[in-house]
Amino acid sequence: MKITAAVLRELNKPLSVEELNLSDPKSNEVLVKIDAFGICHSDYHVVTGLAKQELPVVLGHEGAGTVLEIGDGVTDVEVGQNVLLNWFPYCKQCPQCLVGNTNHCKTYMEMLGQGKMLDGTTRLTDSNNKPILQLSGLACWSTHVVVPDIVCTKMPEETPPEIAALIGCAVTTGVGAVLNQASVHEGSSVVVYGAGGVGLSIIMGCVFAGAEKIIAVDRSEAKETMARSMGATHFIKAGKDMLGNVKELTDGLGADYAFDAVGNIDVAEMLLPSLRERGLALLVGVPPTDSKIRVDATDVFRQEKRLTGTIYGSADTGADFERFARMYLSGLLPIDKLISKHYKIDEINQACEEMLNGSIARGVVIF
Ligand SMILES: [Zn+2]
Ligand SMILES: [Zn+2]
C-alpha cells in the first residue's frame, strides 16, 4: 500500500515527507494505522548523527495506532485493537528477562536497533523501489507501519492515542526513572535538569511520589510555566550560577535526587555536585555514544553519593505501559499537560525546530 512518512535521507538536513510503499505484514507482523506520534529528542539525535543509524530511514519511536491487519501466527493482537508501539520489546526467556530485568533484553535489539524487521529486511521502499529503514523497527513518523507483533501493546480502550504514544517513550522513561529506578521518597528534594518531554515526566513522577521540593532547570524561560504546571516548585534558568542556586534552594545541602533529562556530559557532571550526602544521581537522557563522565572521588567516597542511569525508565513495559495509562485515566498522571502543540505530518520539520528551540514541551502529530 502507499503511505506517507517522514524520511531522513541525509544527516543534518530537513526530513522529506514522501509517499512510500509499505508491503504486507509477514508472519508474526502487524499492519498498524498510526493515530498519533510524539516528537522525541532521541529521533533528533539520529538527524544530527549523535545516534548512529544507517540511512535512509523513517524516524519515530513514540507512537500509537489501530491494528488494520495481522500476519500469520499473530495471536496476541486483533484487528481493530488500539496499540502502543514499544521500541524495546522483550522475549521473556533470556537470562535478563528471567530475573525481571526486561529492559536489558537483547533478543530483538540487534535487528530492531538497526532499523530492520526481525528477519533482517524492511517493509518500506521509496518510489525508486529502494529500501528504506524503519527506526527501532517502528518508523512511526508515518501514516501506517508494519511492525513485529511483539512491539504491539494493548492499551485500556479509553486511552486517547496521543496519551498512549507518549507512554511509549517520554512518560515511561521519566516516570519510570522516578518510580522504578530512583524510588524517590516522600518529602524529598529533587533537581531535574532539562524540562522537555522526559524532564516534565520526571517532575510528574516526583509529584506522584510525594517529593516536597522539585527544582526544574532549563535554558529556555518558556519552560518555567510548563514545569510549574506539572508541579515543579522552583525553576532555575540554566546558566553560570545554577549549582549555587540549587544549593541555595536546598538549605545549602544539595538535593536528595538529581536527574539529567538532557543527555549532555556537562549536565551529567553537575549531578553529583548538586546532591547532598548519600544523594542519588540518574542519567535519564541519552548521553553521546562513547562519552566519558568525570566524577569527584570525594563525592563518591566520603559523601557516599551514588550515580547510575536508567534505560526506558527501568520499566517492565509489559506491566508499566498499562499501569501508567490507568494512572492517567484516574487522574494521577496529567500526561495531557505534556502536549503543547498538535501538528500535521507535513509540518514535521517545524515540529522538530520548535522542540529544539524549547518553545514546546511535547509536540504530537495526530491523524
Ligand atoms: Zn524517545
Ligand atoms: Zn529477554
CSV table of C-alpha atoms and ligand atoms in Angstrom, one decimal:
chain,number,residue,atom,x,y,z
A,1,MET,CA,0.0,0.0,0.0
A,2,LYS,CA,1.0,3.6,-0.4
A,3,ILE,CA,1.7,5.6,2.8
A,4,THR,CA,3.1,9.0,3.7
A,5,ALA,CA,6.2,9.1,6.0
A,6,ALA,CA,9.0,11.4,7.2
A,7,VAL,CA,12.3,10.1,5.7
A,8,LEU,CA,15.8,11.2,6.8
A,9,ARG,CA,18.0,10.9,3.7
A,10,GLU,CA,21.0,13.0,4.9
A,11,LEU,CA,22.3,13.9,8.3
A,12,ASN,CA,21.6,17.4,9.5
A,13,LYS,CA,19.1,18.0,6.6
A,14,PRO,CA,15.3,18.6,6.8
A,15,LEU,CA,13.2,15.4,6.7
A,16,SER,CA,11.4,14.8,3.4
A,17,VAL,CA,7.8,13.8,3.7
A,18,GLU,CA,7.3,11.3,0.9
A,19,GLU,CA,4.9,8.7,-0.5
A,20,LEU,CA,6.4,5.3,0.2
A,21,ASN,CA,5.4,1.7,-0.5
A,22,LEU,CA,4.6,-0.4,2.6
A,23,SER,CA,4.5,-4.2,1.9
A,24,ASP,CA,2.0,-6.5,3.6
A,25,PRO,CA,2.8,-7.9,7.1
A,26,LYS,CA,4.7,-11.2,7.0
A,27,SER,CA,4.3,-14.0,9.7
A,28,ASN,CA,4.1,-12.5,13.2
A,29,GLU,CA,3.9,-9.0,11.9
A,30,VAL,CA,1.1,-6.4,12.1
A,31,LEU,CA,-0.1,-3.5,10.0
A,32,VAL,CA,-1.0,-0.6,12.2
A,33,LYS,CA,-2.6,2.7,11.2
A,34,ILE,CA,-0.9,5.4,13.2
A,35,ASP,CA,-3.3,7.6,15.2
A,36,ALA,CA,-0.7,9.7,17.0
A,37,PHE,CA,3.0,10.1,17.4
A,38,GLY,CA,5.3,12.2,19.5
A,39,ILE,CA,8.4,14.1,18.5
A,40,CYS,CA,11.2,12.9,20.8
A,41,HIS,CA,14.7,14.3,21.2
A,42,SER,CA,16.1,10.8,20.5
A,43,ASP,CA,14.7,10.9,17.0
A,44,TYR,CA,16.6,14.2,16.5
A,45,HIS,CA,19.9,12.5,17.7
A,46,VAL,CA,19.5,10.4,14.6
A,47,VAL,CA,19.2,13.5,12.4
A,48,THR,CA,22.4,15.0,13.9
A,49,GLY,CA,24.3,11.7,13.8
A,50,LEU,CA,24.7,11.6,17.6
A,51,ALA,CA,22.8,8.3,17.5
A,52,LYS,CA,24.2,6.0,14.8
A,53,GLN,CA,21.7,4.8,12.2
A,54,GLU,CA,22.1,3.8,8.6
A,55,LEU,CA,20.2,6.0,6.2
A,56,PRO,CA,17.7,6.5,4.6
A,57,VAL,CA,15.4,5.8,7.5
A,58,VAL,CA,11.9,6.7,8.6
A,59,LEU,CA,12.1,8.1,12.1
A,60,GLY,CA,9.7,7.8,15.0
A,61,HIS,CA,9.6,5.5,18.1
A,62,GLU,CA,6.8,7.1,20.2
A,63,GLY,CA,3.6,6.1,18.5
A,64,ALA,CA,0.2,4.5,18.9
A,65,GLY,CA,-2.5,3.4,16.5
A,66,THR,CA,-5.1,0.9,15.4
A,67,VAL,CA,-4.4,-2.6,14.1
A,68,LEU,CA,-5.6,-2.9,10.5
A,69,GLU,CA,-4.3,-6.3,9.5
A,70,ILE,CA,-2.4,-9.2,11.1
A,71,GLY,CA,0.1,-11.7,9.5
A,72,ASP,CA,0.1,-15.5,10.0
A,73,GLY,CA,0.8,-16.7,13.5
A,74,VAL,CA,-0.2,-13.5,15.3
A,75,THR,CA,-2.3,-14.4,18.3
A,76,ASP,CA,-2.0,-11.6,20.9
A,77,VAL,CA,-3.2,-8.8,18.7
A,78,GLU,CA,-6.6,-8.4,17.0
A,79,VAL,CA,-7.8,-6.3,14.1
A,80,GLY,CA,-9.3,-3.1,15.4
A,81,GLN,CA,-7.4,-3.0,18.6
A,82,ASN,CA,-5.7,0.1,19.9
A,83,VAL,CA,-2.0,-0.5,20.4
A,84,LEU,CA,1.0,1.3,21.7
A,85,LEU,CA,4.2,0.6,19.9
A,86,ASN,CA,7.0,-0.5,22.2
A,87,TRP,CA,10.6,0.3,21.0
A,88,PHE,CA,12.1,-2.1,23.5
A,89,PRO,CA,10.1,-5.4,23.4
A,90,TYR,CA,11.4,-8.3,25.4
A,91,CYS,CA,11.5,-12.1,25.0
A,92,LYS,CA,10.6,-13.4,28.5
A,93,GLN,CA,13.1,-16.2,28.0
A,94,CYS,CA,16.7,-14.8,28.2
A,95,PRO,CA,18.7,-14.6,31.4
A,96,GLN,CA,17.9,-10.9,31.8
A,97,CYS,CA,14.1,-11.4,31.3
A,98,LEU,CA,14.1,-14.4,33.7
A,99,VAL,CA,15.3,-12.3,36.6
A,100,GLY,CA,13.0,-9.4,35.7
A,101,ASN,CA,15.4,-7.1,34.0
A,102,THR,CA,13.3,-7.0,30.9
A,103,ASN,CA,14.7,-3.5,29.8
A,104,HIS,CA,18.0,-5.3,29.3
A,105,CYS,CA,16.7,-8.0,27.0
A,106,LYS,CA,18.9,-8.2,23.9
A,107,THR,CA,16.9,-10.7,21.9
A,108,TYR,CA,15.3,-8.3,19.5
A,109,MET,CA,17.6,-5.3,19.8
A,110,GLU,CA,20.1,-6.4,17.2
A,111,MET,CA,17.7,-6.2,14.3
A,112,LEU,CA,15.3,-3.5,15.6
A,113,GLY,CA,18.2,-1.4,16.7
A,114,GLN,CA,19.4,-1.4,13.1
A,115,GLY,CA,16.0,-0.3,11.8
A,116,LYS,CA,15.1,-3.7,10.4
A,117,MET,CA,12.3,-6.3,10.9
A,118,LEU,CA,13.4,-9.4,12.8
A,119,ASP,CA,14.2,-11.2,9.5
A,120,GLY,CA,16.7,-8.5,8.7
A,121,THR,CA,14.7,-6.8,6.0
A,122,THR,CA,12.5,-3.8,5.8
A,123,ARG,CA,8.8,-3.4,4.7
A,124,LEU,CA,9.4,0.1,3.2
A,125,THR,CA,10.6,1.1,-0.3
A,126,ASP,CA,10.6,4.5,-2.0
A,127,SER,CA,9.3,5.5,-5.4
A,128,ASN,CA,12.5,4.1,-7.0
A,129,ASN,CA,12.0,0.8,-5.1
A,130,LYS,CA,15.0,1.5,-2.9
A,131,PRO,CA,14.6,0.0,0.6
A,132,ILE,CA,14.1,2.5,3.5
A,133,LEU,CA,14.9,1.5,7.1
A,134,GLN,CA,12.5,1.7,10.0
A,135,LEU,CA,13.9,3.4,13.1
A,136,SER,CA,13.7,1.0,16.1
A,137,GLY,CA,11.7,-1.4,13.9
A,138,LEU,CA,8.8,1.1,14.3
A,139,ALA,CA,9.2,4.1,12.0
A,140,CYS,CA,6.0,5.7,13.3
A,141,TRP,CA,6.5,9.1,11.8
A,142,SER,CA,4.2,7.8,9.2
A,143,THR,CA,0.6,7.2,8.4
A,144,HIS,CA,1.0,3.4,8.6
A,145,VAL,CA,3.6,0.9,9.8
A,146,VAL,CA,4.3,-2.8,9.6
A,147,VAL,CA,5.9,-4.0,12.8
A,148,PRO,CA,6.6,-7.2,14.6
A,149,ASP,CA,3.6,-8.3,16.7
A,150,ILE,CA,5.8,-8.3,19.9
A,151,VAL,CA,6.0,-4.5,19.8
A,152,CYS,CA,2.2,-4.1,19.9
A,153,THR,CA,0.9,-3.5,23.4
A,154,LYS,CA,-2.8,-3.4,24.0
A,155,MET,CA,-3.9,-0.3,25.9
A,156,PRO,CA,-7.0,0.2,28.0
A,157,GLU,CA,-9.7,1.1,25.4
A,158,GLU,CA,-10.5,4.6,26.7
A,159,THR,CA,-6.8,5.7,26.4
A,160,PRO,CA,-6.5,8.5,23.9
A,161,PRO,CA,-3.9,7.6,21.2
A,162,GLU,CA,-1.8,10.7,21.9
A,163,ILE,CA,-1.6,9.7,25.6
A,164,ALA,CA,-0.7,6.1,24.6
A,165,ALA,CA,2.0,7.4,22.2
A,166,LEU,CA,3.7,9.5,25.0
A,167,ILE,CA,3.6,6.5,27.3
A,168,GLY,CA,5.6,4.7,24.6
A,169,CYS,CA,8.7,6.9,25.3
A,170,ALA,CA,8.7,10.1,27.3
A,171,VAL,CA,6.4,9.1,30.1
A,172,THR,CA,7.7,5.7,30.7
A,173,THR,CA,11.3,7.0,30.6
A,174,GLY,CA,10.6,9.8,33.0
A,175,VAL,CA,8.0,8.4,35.4
A,176,GLY,CA,9.8,5.0,35.3
A,177,ALA,CA,13.1,6.7,36.3
A,178,VAL,CA,11.4,8.2,39.4
A,179,LEU,CA,9.3,5.2,40.5
A,180,ASN,CA,11.3,2.2,39.3
A,181,GLN,CA,14.9,3.3,39.5
A,182,ALA,CA,15.2,6.2,41.9
A,183,SER,CA,12.3,5.3,44.2
A,184,VAL,CA,12.0,8.9,45.1
A,185,HIS,CA,10.7,9.2,48.7
A,186,GLU,CA,8.0,11.4,50.2
A,187,GLY,CA,9.2,14.8,51.4
A,188,SER,CA,12.4,14.6,49.4
A,189,SER,CA,14.1,17.3,47.3
A,190,VAL,CA,14.8,16.8,43.6
A,191,VAL,CA,16.6,18.7,40.9
A,192,VAL,CA,15.7,18.0,37.3
A,193,TYR,CA,18.0,19.2,34.5
A,194,GLY,CA,16.1,19.7,31.3
A,195,ALA,CA,12.3,20.3,31.1
A,196,GLY,CA,11.4,18.7,27.8
A,197,GLY,CA,9.0,15.7,27.5
A,198,VAL,CA,11.2,13.5,29.6
A,199,GLY,CA,12.1,16.1,32.2
A,200,LEU,CA,8.5,17.1,32.6
A,201,SER,CA,7.6,13.4,33.0
A,202,ILE,CA,10.2,13.2,35.8
A,203,ILE,CA,8.6,16.1,37.5
A,204,MET,CA,5.2,14.5,37.1
A,205,GLY,CA,6.5,11.2,38.6
A,206,CYS,CA,8.1,13.2,41.5
A,207,VAL,CA,4.8,14.8,42.3
A,208,PHE,CA,3.1,11.4,42.4
A,209,ALA,CA,5.9,10.1,44.7
A,210,GLY,CA,5.3,13.0,47.1
A,211,ALA,CA,8.6,14.9,46.7
A,212,GLU,CA,8.4,18.2,48.6
A,213,LYS,CA,10.8,20.4,46.6
A,214,ILE,CA,11.0,19.9,42.8
A,215,ILE,CA,13.5,22.2,41.2
A,216,ALA,CA,13.4,22.3,37.3
A,217,VAL,CA,16.4,23.7,35.4
A,218,ASP,CA,16.2,24.6,31.7
A,219,ARG,CA,17.9,27.0,29.3
A,220,SER,CA,14.5,28.1,27.9
A,221,GLU,CA,12.5,30.5,30.0
A,222,ALA,CA,9.3,29.3,28.2
A,223,LYS,CA,9.8,26.0,30.2
A,224,GLU,CA,9.1,27.7,33.5
A,225,THR,CA,5.3,27.8,33.1
A,226,MET,CA,5.3,24.2,31.8
A,227,ALA,CA,7.4,22.9,34.6
A,228,ARG,CA,5.4,24.7,37.3
A,229,SER,CA,2.1,23.4,35.7
A,230,MET,CA,3.5,19.9,36.1
A,231,GLY,CA,4.2,20.5,39.7
A,232,ALA,CA,7.8,22.0,39.9
A,233,THR,CA,8.1,24.1,43.0
A,234,HIS,CA,11.1,26.1,41.7
A,235,PHE,CA,12.6,27.0,38.4
A,236,ILE,CA,16.2,27.9,37.6
A,237,LYS,CA,17.3,29.3,34.2
A,238,ALA,CA,20.3,27.3,33.1
A,239,GLY,CA,23.4,29.4,33.3
A,240,LYS,CA,26.5,30.1,35.3
A,241,ASP,CA,25.2,30.0,38.9
A,242,MET,CA,22.8,27.1,38.6
A,243,LEU,CA,24.7,24.9,41.0
A,244,GLY,CA,24.8,27.7,43.6
A,245,ASN,CA,21.1,28.3,43.0
A,246,VAL,CA,20.3,24.6,43.6
A,247,LYS,CA,22.3,24.7,46.9
A,248,GLU,CA,20.5,27.9,48.0
A,249,LEU,CA,17.1,26.3,47.4
A,250,THR,CA,18.1,23.2,49.4
A,251,ASP,CA,19.4,24.8,52.6
A,252,GLY,CA,22.9,24.8,51.3
A,253,LEU,CA,23.0,21.0,51.3
A,254,GLY,CA,22.0,19.9,47.8
A,255,ALA,CA,19.1,17.8,46.7
A,256,ASP,CA,18.3,14.2,47.6
A,257,TYR,CA,17.9,13.3,43.9
A,258,ALA,CA,19.3,14.8,40.7
A,259,PHE,CA,18.2,13.8,37.2
A,260,ASP,CA,19.8,14.6,33.8
A,261,ALA,CA,17.0,14.6,31.3
A,262,VAL,CA,19.2,16.3,28.7
A,263,GLY,CA,21.8,13.6,27.8
A,264,ASN,CA,24.7,16.1,27.9
A,265,ILE,CA,28.0,15.5,29.5
A,266,ASP,CA,28.3,18.9,31.1
A,267,VAL,CA,25.0,18.4,32.7
A,268,ALA,CA,25.8,14.8,33.8
A,269,GLU,CA,29.0,16.1,35.5
A,270,MET,CA,26.8,18.6,37.6
A,271,LEU,CA,24.6,15.8,39.0
A,272,LEU,CA,26.8,14.7,41.9
A,273,PRO,CA,27.8,18.3,43.0
A,274,SER,CA,24.0,19.0,43.0
A,275,LEU,CA,23.4,16.4,45.7
A,276,ARG,CA,23.7,16.2,49.5
A,277,GLU,CA,25.5,13.3,51.2
A,278,ARG,CA,24.1,9.9,50.1
A,279,GLY,CA,22.1,11.5,47.3
A,280,LEU,CA,21.3,9.7,44.1
A,281,ALA,CA,22.0,10.9,40.6
A,282,LEU,CA,20.5,9.4,37.5
A,283,LEU,CA,21.3,9.8,33.8
A,284,VAL,CA,18.0,9.7,32.0
A,285,GLY,CA,18.7,11.5,28.8
A,286,VAL,CA,20.8,9.6,26.2
A,287,PRO,CA,24.5,10.5,26.5
A,288,PRO,CA,26.5,10.7,23.3
A,289,THR,CA,28.0,7.3,22.3
A,290,ASP,CA,31.5,6.7,23.8
A,291,SER,CA,31.4,9.7,26.0
A,292,LYS,CA,33.1,9.8,29.5
A,293,ILE,CA,31.9,11.5,32.7
A,294,ARG,CA,34.4,12.9,35.3
A,295,VAL,CA,33.4,12.2,38.9
A,296,ASP,CA,34.9,13.8,42.0
A,297,ALA,CA,36.1,10.8,44.1
A,298,THR,CA,35.3,12.6,47.3
A,299,ASP,CA,31.6,12.9,46.2
A,300,VAL,CA,31.5,9.1,45.9
A,301,PHE,CA,33.8,8.0,48.8
A,302,ARG,CA,33.4,10.4,51.7
A,303,GLN,CA,29.9,11.8,50.8
A,304,GLU,CA,28.6,8.4,49.6
A,305,LYS,CA,26.8,9.9,46.6
A,306,ARG,CA,25.6,7.5,44.0
A,307,LEU,CA,25.4,7.8,40.2
A,308,THR,CA,23.5,5.4,37.9
A,309,GLY,CA,21.4,5.5,34.8
A,310,THR,CA,18.1,4.2,33.7
A,311,ILE,CA,17.1,3.0,30.2
A,312,TYR,CA,13.4,3.2,29.3
A,313,GLY,CA,12.6,4.1,32.9
A,314,SER,CA,13.9,0.7,34.1
A,315,ALA,CA,10.4,-0.4,33.2
A,316,ASP,CA,8.8,-3.7,32.7
A,317,THR,CA,6.9,-2.4,29.7
A,318,GLY,CA,4.5,-5.4,29.8
A,319,ALA,CA,3.1,-4.1,33.1
A,320,ASP,CA,4.1,-0.4,33.2
A,321,PHE,CA,2.5,0.8,30.0
A,322,GLU,CA,-0.9,-0.2,31.2
A,323,ARG,CA,-0.1,1.0,34.8
A,324,PHE,CA,0.8,4.5,33.5
A,325,ALA,CA,-2.3,4.5,31.2
A,326,ARG,CA,-4.5,3.7,34.2
A,327,MET,CA,-2.8,6.3,36.3
A,328,TYR,CA,-3.6,8.9,33.6
A,329,LEU,CA,-7.2,7.7,33.4
A,330,SER,CA,-7.7,8.0,37.1
A,331,GLY,CA,-6.1,11.5,37.2
A,332,LEU,CA,-2.8,10.5,38.9
A,333,LEU,CA,-0.6,11.4,36.0
A,334,PRO,CA,-1.6,14.5,34.0
A,335,ILE,CA,0.1,13.3,30.8
A,336,ASP,CA,-2.1,15.5,28.6
A,337,LYS,CA,-0.3,18.6,30.1
A,338,LEU,CA,2.9,17.4,28.4
A,339,ILE,CA,1.4,18.1,25.0
A,340,SER,CA,1.8,21.7,24.0
A,341,LYS,CA,1.0,21.5,20.3
A,342,HIS,CA,-0.5,19.4,17.6
A,343,TYR,CA,1.0,19.2,14.1
A,344,LYS,CA,0.2,17.5,10.7
A,345,ILE,CA,2.8,15.1,9.4
A,346,ASP,CA,3.9,17.6,6.7
A,347,GLU,CA,4.7,20.1,9.5
A,348,ILE,CA,7.3,17.7,10.9
A,349,ASN,CA,10.3,19.9,10.3
A,350,GLN,CA,8.6,22.8,12.0
A,351,ALA,CA,7.7,20.5,14.9
A,352,CYS,CA,11.4,19.5,15.3
A,353,GLU,CA,12.5,23.1,15.1
A,354,GLU,CA,10.1,24.1,17.9
A,355,MET,CA,11.2,21.2,20.0
A,356,LEU,CA,14.9,22.3,19.6
A,357,ASN,CA,14.3,25.9,20.4
A,358,GLY,CA,12.5,25.0,23.6
A,359,SER,CA,9.2,26.7,22.8
A,360,ILE,CA,7.2,23.5,23.3
A,361,ALA,CA,7.1,20.6,25.8
A,362,ARG,CA,6.0,17.7,23.6
A,363,GLY,CA,4.7,18.1,20.1
A,364,VAL,CA,2.4,15.5,18.8
A,365,VAL,CA,1.3,14.7,15.2
A,366,ILE,CA,-2.3,13.4,15.1
A,367,PHE,CA,-4.2,11.9,12.2
B,1,ZN,ZN,12.0,8.8,22.8
B,2,ZN,ZN,14.8,-11.4,27.0
